């Protein structure tokens, strides 16, 4: 989330001062992303330094209106069209957990998957309640939808992992049979026990 | 949940066939649904969701266990008593919609009310309001054959919702709907439950299940988990800009 570009977007409609930018930002993101006014002023200072906004020279900082510069307009136009910063795929913690659980214990992973499925649905329920509230703004509906589609994607992914594991998919390659496994003379007890565990896991 | 209990499944099992090929569709499933409650049922294909719903609606009998609707044990009812129960209190939405082709959408929706003794004028007004709620006000005078699959599905839902205080049992009721119409249907179900109805809805769609008070997860014929949702809307404003 770029606060920098969000402020530029707001200033492209009309000049605004700090507190006004804060409330406009929150209203337009359905009040799901609160912003503190300190962050707003820090960001405005940097934008001014980079020549993307200009401050009118009013004495009272709190009432000083900012305007976007031509350079700022160009920067904003580029940002709207640029690929979001989190591409390629982020290291989603849920994905990591499930992948690791499934590789450690493919059958036991069903419990881990169900636990995430339940918790994801609980989160989806909270956003749905917010949508159902009397007087929810269009911005709130859109922001909730964004979260709901994202969470739904997680549930669908969990379902597909579940189905693959139920169909017998394995993440770890089957361990080679012992006779063809030339045990080096210097093989330690630790590595032998690791191999034993992998084999028993694969047989289950 | 404090309302009266509308539906009880008490250790319900249902198996099909005998011997080594027996299919255990349900294994000791217990569930209680109170008035005002909206329950969603999720689970992989073949986990027993449809079997559970048909048994709850008295359309199929359990191999063992009890089913009570408004305190009445369904297994003890005669065929006619069962039909009367389904007409008066149970709104069952089938995967196929079961609309009467010779009746318009509004006539289909008001039918359960008329069978229950509501005057035609009053029944018609309520039917129109219910069609409006599922986004079909403009199709009230159309016959089922002139409606799309999704529209027929919404007529069937309106028919299930039209009786006040109904116990609604619906199997994938949003299957033929796009997300906006699916949401309209879930909103209607939510509102019906807020007005005192109760609903058990099978769906594979997590966004729709999120409208329910509670999600019950079935797997291999067993209830394996359910959501735990506290009645307060927790503070969603804690994460801040990322
Ligand atoms: N009439 C029937 N005869 C035999 N098996 C059935 C019958 N109805 C359902 N089953 C079996 O019972 C299991 C549960 O089915 P169902 O309740 O339709 O699952 P779901 O709705 O969750 O997909 C499945 O294995 C299905 O094949
Ligand atoms: Mg089914």
Coordinates of C-alpha atoms in Angstrom, one line a residue, chain A residues 30 32 125-134 136 140-141 144, chain B residues 233-234 236-237:
Chain A
X30 CA -14.3 2.2 3.3
X32 CA -10.8 -0.2 6.5
X125 CA -18.0 -14.0 8.1
X126 CA -16.8 -10.8 9.8
X127 CA -16.4 -9.0 6.5
X128 CA -19.8 -10.2 5.4
X129 CA -21.4 -8.8 8.6
X130 CA -19.7 -5.5 7.8
X131 CA -21.3 -5.6 4.3
X132 CA -24.7 -6.4 5.8
X133 CA -24.6 -3.4 8.2
X134 CA -27.3 -0.7 7.6
X136 CA -22.5 0.5 4.6
X140 CA -16.9 -0.3 2.4
X141 CA -18.7 -2.8 0.2
X144 CA -14.9 -5.9 1.9
Chain B
X233 CA -18.3 -7.6 15.0
X234 CA -14.7 -7.5 16.0
X236 CA -11.6 -4.8 11.6
X237 CA -9.6 -1.5 11.8

